PDB file of C-alpha atoms in Angstrom:
ATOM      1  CA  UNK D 104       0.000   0.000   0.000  1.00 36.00           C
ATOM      2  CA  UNK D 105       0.934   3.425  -0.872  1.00 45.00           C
ATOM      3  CA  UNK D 106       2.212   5.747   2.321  1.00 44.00           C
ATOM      4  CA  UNK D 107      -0.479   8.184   3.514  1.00 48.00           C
ATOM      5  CA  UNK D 108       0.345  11.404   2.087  1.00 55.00           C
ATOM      6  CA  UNK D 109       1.468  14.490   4.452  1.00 88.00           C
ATOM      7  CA  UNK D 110      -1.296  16.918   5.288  1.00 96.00           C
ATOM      8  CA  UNK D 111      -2.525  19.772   7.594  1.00 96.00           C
ATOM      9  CA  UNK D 112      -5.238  19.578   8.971  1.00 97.00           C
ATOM     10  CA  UNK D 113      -7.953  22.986   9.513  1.00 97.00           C
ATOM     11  CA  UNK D 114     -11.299  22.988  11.357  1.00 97.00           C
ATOM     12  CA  UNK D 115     -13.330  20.054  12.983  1.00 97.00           C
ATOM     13  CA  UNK D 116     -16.554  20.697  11.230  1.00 98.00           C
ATOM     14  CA  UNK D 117     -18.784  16.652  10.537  1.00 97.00           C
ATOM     15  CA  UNK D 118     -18.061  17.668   6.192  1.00 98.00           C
ATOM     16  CA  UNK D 119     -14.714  17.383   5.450  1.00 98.00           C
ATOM     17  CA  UNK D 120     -12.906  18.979   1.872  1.00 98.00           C
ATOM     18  CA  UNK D 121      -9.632  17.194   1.011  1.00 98.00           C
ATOM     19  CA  UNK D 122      -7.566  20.295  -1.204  1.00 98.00           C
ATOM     20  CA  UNK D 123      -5.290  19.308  -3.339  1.00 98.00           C
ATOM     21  CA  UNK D 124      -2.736  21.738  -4.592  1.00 98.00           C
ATOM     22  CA  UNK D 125      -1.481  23.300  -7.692  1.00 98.00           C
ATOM     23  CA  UNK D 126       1.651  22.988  -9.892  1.00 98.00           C
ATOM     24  CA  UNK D 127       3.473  25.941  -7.870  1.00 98.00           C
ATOM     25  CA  UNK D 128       1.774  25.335  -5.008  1.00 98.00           C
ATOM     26  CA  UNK D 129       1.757  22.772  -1.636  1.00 98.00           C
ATOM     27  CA  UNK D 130      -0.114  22.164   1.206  1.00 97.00           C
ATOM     28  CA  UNK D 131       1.179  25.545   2.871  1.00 97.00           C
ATOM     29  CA  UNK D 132       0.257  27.047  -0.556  1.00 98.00           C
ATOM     30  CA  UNK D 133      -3.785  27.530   0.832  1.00 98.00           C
ATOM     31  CA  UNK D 134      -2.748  29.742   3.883  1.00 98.00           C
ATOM     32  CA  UNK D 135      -4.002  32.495   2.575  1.00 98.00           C
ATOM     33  CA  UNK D 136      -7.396  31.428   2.928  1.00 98.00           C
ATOM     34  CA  UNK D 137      -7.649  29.576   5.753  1.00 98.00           C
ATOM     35  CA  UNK D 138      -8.739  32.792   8.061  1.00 98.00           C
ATOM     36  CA  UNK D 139     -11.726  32.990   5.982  1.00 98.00           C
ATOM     37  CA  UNK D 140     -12.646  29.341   6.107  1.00 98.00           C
ATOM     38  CA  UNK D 141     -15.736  28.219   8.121  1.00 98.00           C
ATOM     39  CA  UNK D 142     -13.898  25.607  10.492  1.00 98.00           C
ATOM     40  CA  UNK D 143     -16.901  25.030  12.572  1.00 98.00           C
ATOM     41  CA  UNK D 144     -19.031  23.298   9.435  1.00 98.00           C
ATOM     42  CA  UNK D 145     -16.044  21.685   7.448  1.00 98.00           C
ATOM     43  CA  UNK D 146     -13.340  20.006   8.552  1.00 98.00           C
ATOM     44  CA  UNK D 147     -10.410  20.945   5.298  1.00 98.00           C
ATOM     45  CA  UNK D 148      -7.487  18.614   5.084  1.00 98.00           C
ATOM     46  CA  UNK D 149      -4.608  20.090   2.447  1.00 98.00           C
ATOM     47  CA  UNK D 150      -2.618  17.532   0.944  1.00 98.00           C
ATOM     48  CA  UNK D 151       0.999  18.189  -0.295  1.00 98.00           C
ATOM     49  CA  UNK D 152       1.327  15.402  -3.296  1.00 97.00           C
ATOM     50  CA  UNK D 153       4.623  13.550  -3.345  1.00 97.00           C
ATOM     51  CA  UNK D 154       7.595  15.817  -4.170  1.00 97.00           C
ATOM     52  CA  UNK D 155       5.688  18.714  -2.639  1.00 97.00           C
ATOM     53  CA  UNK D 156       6.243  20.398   0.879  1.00 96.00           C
ATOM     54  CA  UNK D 157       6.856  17.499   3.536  1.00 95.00           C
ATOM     55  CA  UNK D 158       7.077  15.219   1.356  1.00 96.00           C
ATOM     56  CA  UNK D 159       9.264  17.340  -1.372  1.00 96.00           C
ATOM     57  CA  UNK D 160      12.104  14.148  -0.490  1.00 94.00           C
ATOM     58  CA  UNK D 161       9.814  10.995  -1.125  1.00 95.00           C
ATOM     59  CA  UNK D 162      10.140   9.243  -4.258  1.00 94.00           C
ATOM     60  CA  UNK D 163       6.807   8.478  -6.507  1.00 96.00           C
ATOM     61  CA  UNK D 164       6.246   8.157 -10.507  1.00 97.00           C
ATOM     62  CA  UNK D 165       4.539  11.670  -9.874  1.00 98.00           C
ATOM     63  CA  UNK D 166       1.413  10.821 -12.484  1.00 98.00           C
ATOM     64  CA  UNK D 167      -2.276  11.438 -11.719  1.00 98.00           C
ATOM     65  CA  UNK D 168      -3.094   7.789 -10.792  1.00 98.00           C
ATOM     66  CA  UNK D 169      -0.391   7.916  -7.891  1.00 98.00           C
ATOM     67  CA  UNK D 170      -1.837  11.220  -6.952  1.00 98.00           C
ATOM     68  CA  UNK D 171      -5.134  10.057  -6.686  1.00 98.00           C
ATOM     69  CA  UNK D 172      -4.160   6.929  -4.289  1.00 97.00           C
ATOM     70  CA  UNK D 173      -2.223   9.193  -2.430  1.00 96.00           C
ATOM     71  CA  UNK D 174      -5.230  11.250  -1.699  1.00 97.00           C
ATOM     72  CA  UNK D 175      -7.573   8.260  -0.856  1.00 97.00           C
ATOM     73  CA  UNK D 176      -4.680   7.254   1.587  1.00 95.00           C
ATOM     74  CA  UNK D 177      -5.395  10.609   2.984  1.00 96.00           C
ATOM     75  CA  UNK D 178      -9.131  10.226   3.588  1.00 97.00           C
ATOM     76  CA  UNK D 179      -8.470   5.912   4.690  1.00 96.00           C
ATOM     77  CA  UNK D 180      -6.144   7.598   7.246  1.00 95.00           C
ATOM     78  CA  UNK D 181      -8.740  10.037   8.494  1.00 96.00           C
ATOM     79  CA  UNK D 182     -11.691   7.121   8.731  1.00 97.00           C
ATOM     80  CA  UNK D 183     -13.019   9.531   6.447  1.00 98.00           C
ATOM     81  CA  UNK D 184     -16.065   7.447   3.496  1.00 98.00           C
ATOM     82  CA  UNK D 185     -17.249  10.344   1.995  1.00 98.00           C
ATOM     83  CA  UNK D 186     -15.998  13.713   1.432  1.00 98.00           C
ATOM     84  CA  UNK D 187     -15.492  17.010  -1.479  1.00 98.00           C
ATOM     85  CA  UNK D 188     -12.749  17.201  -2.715  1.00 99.00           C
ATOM     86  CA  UNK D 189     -11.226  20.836  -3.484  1.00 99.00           C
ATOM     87  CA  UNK D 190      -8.590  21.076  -6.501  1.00 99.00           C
ATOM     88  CA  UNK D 191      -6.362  24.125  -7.708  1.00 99.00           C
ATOM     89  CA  UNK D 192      -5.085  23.646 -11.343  1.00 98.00           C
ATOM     90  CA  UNK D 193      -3.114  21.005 -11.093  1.00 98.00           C
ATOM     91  CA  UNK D 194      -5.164  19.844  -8.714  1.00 98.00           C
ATOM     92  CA  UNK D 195      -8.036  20.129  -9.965  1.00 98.00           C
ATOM     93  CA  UNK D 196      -7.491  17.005 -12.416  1.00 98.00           C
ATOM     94  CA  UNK D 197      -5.961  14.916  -9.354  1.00 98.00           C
ATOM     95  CA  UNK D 198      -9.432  15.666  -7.820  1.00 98.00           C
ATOM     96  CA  UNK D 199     -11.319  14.552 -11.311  1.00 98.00           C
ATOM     97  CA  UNK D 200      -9.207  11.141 -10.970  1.00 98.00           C
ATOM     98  CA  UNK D 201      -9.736  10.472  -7.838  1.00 98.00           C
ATOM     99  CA  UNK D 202     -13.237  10.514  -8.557  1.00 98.00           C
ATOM    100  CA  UNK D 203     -13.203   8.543 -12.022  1.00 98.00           C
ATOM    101  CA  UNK D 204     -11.154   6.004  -8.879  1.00 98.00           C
ATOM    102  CA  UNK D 205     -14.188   6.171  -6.420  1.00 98.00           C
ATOM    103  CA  UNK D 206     -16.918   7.525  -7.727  1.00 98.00           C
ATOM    104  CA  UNK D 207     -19.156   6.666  -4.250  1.00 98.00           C
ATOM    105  CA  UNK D 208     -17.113   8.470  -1.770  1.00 98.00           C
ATOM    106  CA  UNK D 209     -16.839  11.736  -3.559  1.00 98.00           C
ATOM    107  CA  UNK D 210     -19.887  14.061  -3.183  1.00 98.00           C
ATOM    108  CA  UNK D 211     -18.701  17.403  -4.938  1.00 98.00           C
ATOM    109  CA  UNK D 212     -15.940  18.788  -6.532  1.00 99.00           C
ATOM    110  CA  UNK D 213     -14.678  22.238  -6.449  1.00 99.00           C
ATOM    111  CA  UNK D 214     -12.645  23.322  -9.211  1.00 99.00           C
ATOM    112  CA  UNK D 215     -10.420  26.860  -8.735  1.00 99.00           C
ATOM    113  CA  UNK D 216      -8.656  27.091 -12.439  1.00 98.00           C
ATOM    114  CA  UNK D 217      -8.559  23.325 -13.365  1.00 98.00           C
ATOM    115  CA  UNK D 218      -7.195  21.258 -15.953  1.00 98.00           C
ATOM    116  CA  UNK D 219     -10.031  19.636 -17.254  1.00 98.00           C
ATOM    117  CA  UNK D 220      -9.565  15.692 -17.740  1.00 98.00           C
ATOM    118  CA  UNK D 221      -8.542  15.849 -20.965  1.00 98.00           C
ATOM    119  CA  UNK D 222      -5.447  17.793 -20.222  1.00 98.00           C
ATOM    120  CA  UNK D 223      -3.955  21.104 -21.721  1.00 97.00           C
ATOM    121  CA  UNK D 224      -2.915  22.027 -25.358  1.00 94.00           C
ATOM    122  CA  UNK D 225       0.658  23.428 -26.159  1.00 96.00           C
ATOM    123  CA  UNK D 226       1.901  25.485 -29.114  1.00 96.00           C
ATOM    124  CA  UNK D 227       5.922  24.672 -29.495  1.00 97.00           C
ATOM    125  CA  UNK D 228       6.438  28.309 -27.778  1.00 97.00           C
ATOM    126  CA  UNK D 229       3.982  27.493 -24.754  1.00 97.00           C
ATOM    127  CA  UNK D 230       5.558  24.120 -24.159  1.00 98.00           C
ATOM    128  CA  UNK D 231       9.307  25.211 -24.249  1.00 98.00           C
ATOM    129  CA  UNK D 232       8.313  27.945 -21.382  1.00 98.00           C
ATOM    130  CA  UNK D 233       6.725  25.484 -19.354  1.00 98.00           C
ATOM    131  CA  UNK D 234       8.490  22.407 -20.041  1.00 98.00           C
ATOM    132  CA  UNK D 235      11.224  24.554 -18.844  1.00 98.00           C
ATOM    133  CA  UNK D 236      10.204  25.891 -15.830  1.00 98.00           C
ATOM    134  CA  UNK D 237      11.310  22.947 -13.514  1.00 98.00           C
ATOM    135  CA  UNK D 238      14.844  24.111 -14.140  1.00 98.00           C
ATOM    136  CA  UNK D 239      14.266  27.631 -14.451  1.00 98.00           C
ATOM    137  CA  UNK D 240      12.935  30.162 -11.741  1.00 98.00           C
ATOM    138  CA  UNK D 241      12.782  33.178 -14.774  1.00 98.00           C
ATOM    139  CA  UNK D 242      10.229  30.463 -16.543  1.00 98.00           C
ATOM    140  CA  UNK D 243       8.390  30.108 -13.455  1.00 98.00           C
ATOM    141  CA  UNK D 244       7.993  33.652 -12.952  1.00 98.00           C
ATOM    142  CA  UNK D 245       7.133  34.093 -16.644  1.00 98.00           C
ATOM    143  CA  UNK D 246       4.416  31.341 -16.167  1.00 98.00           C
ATOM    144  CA  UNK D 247       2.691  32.971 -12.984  1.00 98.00           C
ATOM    145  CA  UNK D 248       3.187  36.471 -14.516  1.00 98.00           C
ATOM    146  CA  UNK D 249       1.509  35.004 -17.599  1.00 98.00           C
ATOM    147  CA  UNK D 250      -1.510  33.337 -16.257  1.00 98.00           C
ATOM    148  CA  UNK D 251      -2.477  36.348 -14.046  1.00 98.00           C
ATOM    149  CA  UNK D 252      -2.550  38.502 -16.339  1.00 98.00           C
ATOM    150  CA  UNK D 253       0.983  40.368 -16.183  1.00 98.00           C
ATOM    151  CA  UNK D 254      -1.048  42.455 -13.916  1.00 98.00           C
ATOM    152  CA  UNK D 255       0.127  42.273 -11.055  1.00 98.00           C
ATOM    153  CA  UNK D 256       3.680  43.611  -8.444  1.00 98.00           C
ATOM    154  CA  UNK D 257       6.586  42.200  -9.299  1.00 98.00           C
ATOM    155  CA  UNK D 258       7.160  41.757  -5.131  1.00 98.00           C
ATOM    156  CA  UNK D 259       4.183  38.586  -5.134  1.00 98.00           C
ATOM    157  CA  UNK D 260       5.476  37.037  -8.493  1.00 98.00           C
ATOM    158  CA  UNK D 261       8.704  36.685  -6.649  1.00 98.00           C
ATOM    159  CA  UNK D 262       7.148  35.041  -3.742  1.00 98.00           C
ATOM    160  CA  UNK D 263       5.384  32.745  -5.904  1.00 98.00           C
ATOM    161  CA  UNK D 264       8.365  31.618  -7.624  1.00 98.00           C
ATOM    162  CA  UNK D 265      10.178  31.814  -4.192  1.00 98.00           C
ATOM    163  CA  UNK D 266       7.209  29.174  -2.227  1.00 98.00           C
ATOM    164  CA  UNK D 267       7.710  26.614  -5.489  1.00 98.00           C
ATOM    165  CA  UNK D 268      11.478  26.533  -5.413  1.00 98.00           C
ATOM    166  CA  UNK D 269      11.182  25.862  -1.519  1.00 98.00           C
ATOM    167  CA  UNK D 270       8.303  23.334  -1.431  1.00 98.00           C
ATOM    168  CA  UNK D 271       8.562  21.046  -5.083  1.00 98.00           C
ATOM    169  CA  UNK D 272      11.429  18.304  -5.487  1.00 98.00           C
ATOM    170  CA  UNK D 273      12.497  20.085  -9.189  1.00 98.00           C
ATOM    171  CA  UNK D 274      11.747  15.764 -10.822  1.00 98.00           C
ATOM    172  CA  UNK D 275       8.812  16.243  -9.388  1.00 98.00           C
ATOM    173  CA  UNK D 276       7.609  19.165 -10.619  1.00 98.00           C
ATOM    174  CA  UNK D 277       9.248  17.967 -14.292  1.00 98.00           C
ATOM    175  CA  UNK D 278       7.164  14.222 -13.851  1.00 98.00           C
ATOM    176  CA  UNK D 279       4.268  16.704 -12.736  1.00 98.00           C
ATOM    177  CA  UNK D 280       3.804  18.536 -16.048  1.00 98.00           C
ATOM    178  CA  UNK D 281       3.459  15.865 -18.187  1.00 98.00           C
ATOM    179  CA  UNK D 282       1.083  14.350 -15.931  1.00 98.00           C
ATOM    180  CA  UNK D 283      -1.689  17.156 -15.887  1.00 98.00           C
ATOM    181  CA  UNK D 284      -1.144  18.138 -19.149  1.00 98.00           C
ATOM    182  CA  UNK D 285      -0.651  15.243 -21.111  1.00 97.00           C
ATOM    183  CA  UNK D 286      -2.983  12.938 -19.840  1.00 97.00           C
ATOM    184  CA  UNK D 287      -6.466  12.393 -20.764  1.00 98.00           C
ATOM    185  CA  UNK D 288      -9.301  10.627 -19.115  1.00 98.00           C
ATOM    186  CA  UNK D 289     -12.156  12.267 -19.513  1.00 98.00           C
ATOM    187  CA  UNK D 290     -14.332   9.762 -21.035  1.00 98.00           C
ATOM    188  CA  UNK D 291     -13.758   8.312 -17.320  1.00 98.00           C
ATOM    189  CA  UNK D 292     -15.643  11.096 -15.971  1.00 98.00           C
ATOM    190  CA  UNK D 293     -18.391  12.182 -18.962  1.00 98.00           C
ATOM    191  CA  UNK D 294     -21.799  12.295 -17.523  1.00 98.00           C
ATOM    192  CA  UNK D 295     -21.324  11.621 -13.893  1.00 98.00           C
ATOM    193  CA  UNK D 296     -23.476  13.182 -11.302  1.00 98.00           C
ATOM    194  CA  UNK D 297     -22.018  14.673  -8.754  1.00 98.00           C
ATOM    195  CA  UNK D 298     -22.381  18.372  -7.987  1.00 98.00           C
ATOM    196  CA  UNK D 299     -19.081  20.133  -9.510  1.00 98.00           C
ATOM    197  CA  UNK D 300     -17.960  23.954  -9.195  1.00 99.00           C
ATOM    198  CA  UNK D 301     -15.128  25.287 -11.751  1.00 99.00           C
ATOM    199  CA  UNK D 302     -14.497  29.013  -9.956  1.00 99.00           C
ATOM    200  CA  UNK D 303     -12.129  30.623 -12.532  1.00 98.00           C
ATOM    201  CA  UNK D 304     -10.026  34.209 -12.727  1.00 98.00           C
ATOM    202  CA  UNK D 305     -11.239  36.800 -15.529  1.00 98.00           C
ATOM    203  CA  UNK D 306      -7.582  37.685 -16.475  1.00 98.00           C
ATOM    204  CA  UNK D 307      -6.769  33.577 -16.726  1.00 98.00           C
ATOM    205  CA  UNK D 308      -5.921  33.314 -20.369  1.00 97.00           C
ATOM    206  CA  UNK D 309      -6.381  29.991 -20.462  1.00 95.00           C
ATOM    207  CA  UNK D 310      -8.303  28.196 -17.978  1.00 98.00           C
ATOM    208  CA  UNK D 311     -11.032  30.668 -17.434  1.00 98.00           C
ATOM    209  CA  UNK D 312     -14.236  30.008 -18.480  1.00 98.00           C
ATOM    210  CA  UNK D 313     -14.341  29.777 -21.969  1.00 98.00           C
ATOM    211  CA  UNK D 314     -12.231  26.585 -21.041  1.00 98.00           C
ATOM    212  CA  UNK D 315     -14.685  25.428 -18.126  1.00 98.00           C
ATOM    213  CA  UNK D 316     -17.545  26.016 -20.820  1.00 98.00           C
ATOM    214  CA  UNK D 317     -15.597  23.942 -23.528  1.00 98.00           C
ATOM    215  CA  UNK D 318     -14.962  20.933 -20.759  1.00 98.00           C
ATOM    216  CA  UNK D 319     -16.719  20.828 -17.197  1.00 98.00           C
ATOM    217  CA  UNK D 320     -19.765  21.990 -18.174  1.00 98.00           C
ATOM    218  CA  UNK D 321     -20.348  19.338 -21.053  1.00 98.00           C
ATOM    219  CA  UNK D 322     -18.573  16.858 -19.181  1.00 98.00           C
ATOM    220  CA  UNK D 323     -20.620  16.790 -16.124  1.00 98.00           C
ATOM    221  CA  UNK D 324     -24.323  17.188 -16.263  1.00 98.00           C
ATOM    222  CA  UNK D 325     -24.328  19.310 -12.636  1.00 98.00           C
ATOM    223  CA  UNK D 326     -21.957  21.666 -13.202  1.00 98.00           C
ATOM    224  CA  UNK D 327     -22.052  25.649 -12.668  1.00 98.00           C
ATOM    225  CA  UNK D 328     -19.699  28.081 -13.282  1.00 98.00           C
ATOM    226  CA  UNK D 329     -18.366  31.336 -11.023  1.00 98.00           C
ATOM    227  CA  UNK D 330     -15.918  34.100 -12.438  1.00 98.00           C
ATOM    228  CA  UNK D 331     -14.207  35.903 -10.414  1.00 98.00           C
ATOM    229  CA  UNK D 332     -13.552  39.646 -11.020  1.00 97.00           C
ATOM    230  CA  UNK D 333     -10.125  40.963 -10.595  1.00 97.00           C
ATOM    231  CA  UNK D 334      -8.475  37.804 -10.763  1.00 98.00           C
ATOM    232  CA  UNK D 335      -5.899  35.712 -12.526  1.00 98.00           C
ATOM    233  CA  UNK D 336      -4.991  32.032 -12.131  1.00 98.00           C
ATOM    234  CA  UNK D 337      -4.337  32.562  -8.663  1.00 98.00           C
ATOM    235  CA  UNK D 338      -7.188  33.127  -6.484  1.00 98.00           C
ATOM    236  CA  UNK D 339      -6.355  31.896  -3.473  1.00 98.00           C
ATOM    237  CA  UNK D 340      -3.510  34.626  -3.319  1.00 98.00           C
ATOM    238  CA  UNK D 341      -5.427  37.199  -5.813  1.00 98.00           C
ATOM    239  CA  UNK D 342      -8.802  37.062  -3.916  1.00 98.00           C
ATOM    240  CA  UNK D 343      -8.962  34.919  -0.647  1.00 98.00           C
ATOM    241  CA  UNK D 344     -12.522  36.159   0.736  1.00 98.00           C
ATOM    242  CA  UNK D 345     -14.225  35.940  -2.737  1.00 98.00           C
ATOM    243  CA  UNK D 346     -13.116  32.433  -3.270  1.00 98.00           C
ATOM    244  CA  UNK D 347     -13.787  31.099   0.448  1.00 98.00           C
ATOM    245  CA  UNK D 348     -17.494  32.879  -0.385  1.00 98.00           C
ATOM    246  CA  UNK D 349     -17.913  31.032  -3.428  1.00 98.00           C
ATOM    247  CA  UNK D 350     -16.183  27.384  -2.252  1.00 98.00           C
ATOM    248  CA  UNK D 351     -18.548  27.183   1.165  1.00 98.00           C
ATOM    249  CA  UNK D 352     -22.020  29.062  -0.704  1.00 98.00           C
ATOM    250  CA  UNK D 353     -21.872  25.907  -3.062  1.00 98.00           C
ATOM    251  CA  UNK D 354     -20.259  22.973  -0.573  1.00 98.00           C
ATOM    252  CA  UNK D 355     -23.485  24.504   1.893  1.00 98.00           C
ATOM    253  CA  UNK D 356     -26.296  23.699  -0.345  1.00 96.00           C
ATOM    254  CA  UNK D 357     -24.835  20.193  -0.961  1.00 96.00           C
ATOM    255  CA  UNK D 358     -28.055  17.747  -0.262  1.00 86.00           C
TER     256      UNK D 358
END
């Protein structure tokens, strides 16, 4: 059996959320909204994936399907059946596999700026900036600047680029790429169910909601869509309150 991711741990609410991080990001990557949470309803548990955070050192094959069982391992180590499942970017296809893996135990999914299931499209010029980003802080910079916008202080890109170098195993992140964008399984997921929520950035230029509208929302039958103004790829940095407003409203009304 796989080792039980780490993870942290916020609230002690009876409906727990199992977040799963982006491609920059880690487990300490959701702080910023964690003073806005409602800990008394939900229970969240943030996951780093392997190479990430406390677990930057472990080895793993770093592809979705490991992912996934990592995150189950999470939940089996909590006693938890049933839960939502919270995903940013990268994340938010681990969260799609994990539920194409159980379907019964998941009951919502919360996308903030996902890769759909069927993965993410490169031109030549695209791909050589991100394929070499694991190697490359000025490409990781590039990337965030890109995807928000190139909107925003140069002070916060730095940070960003400064929390990924610190907190993803550089294989890892490499392994990681091809992973979420190369891999597609969305015929796994086409037509099920359960309540979903893509929340997207209006300055994302590429998975904002044009995308969502092109994949979540034909993929899965129950799916809505929230834009949020003044935002790039990053909400959880770019607008904490908003997106802790928008996550909870939908994860309340869940039957």
């Amino acid at each position: 059996m796989a080792p039980a991711p780490g993870f942290d741990v916020v609230g002690e609410g009876e409906h727990t959320v199992i977040a799963v991080h982006g491609w920059f990001g880690s487990a300490g990557a959701w702080r910023p909204i964690v003073p806005h949470l409602d800990t008394t309803t939900f229970r969240y548990v943030f996951v780093n994936l392997r190479g990430y955070g406390d677990r930057r050192d472990e080895t793993g094959e770093h592809t979705l399907d490991e992912a996934a069982s990592d995150v189950l391992a999470v939940a089996d180590t909590l006693s938890v059946d049933r839960f939502s499942l919270v995903g940013h970017s990268m994340g938010g296809t681990v969260i799609q596999r994990v539920l194409a893996d159980a379907p019964d135990r998941v009951r919502a999914l919360v996308g903030i700026s996902p890769v759909p299931a069927s993965g993410v499209p490169f031109d030549d010029e695209s791909w050589a900036l991100f394929s070499g980003a694991a190697a490359d802080p000025e490409k990781r910079r590039a990337i965030i600047d890109l995807t928000t916008g190139n909107r925003l202080t140069g002070v916060w890109l730095d940070s960003m680029v400064r929390h990924s170098l610190e907190n993803s195993d550089e294989r890892a992140f490499a392994d990681y790429l091809l992973a979420w964008a190369k891999t597609d399984f969305h015929t796994e997921i086409e037509g099920n169910p359960v309540p979903v929520k893509v929340i997207v950035g209006e300055h994302d230029p590429a998975l904002g909601e044009a995308t969502m509208r092109q994949t979540f929302t034909r993929w899965y039958p129950n799916c809505t869509v929230d834009v949020l103004t003044n935002c790039g790829h990053y909400a959880i940095d770019e607008a904490p309150v908003a997106l802790a407003t928008s996550v909870e409203s939908f994860l309340r009304e869940l039957p």
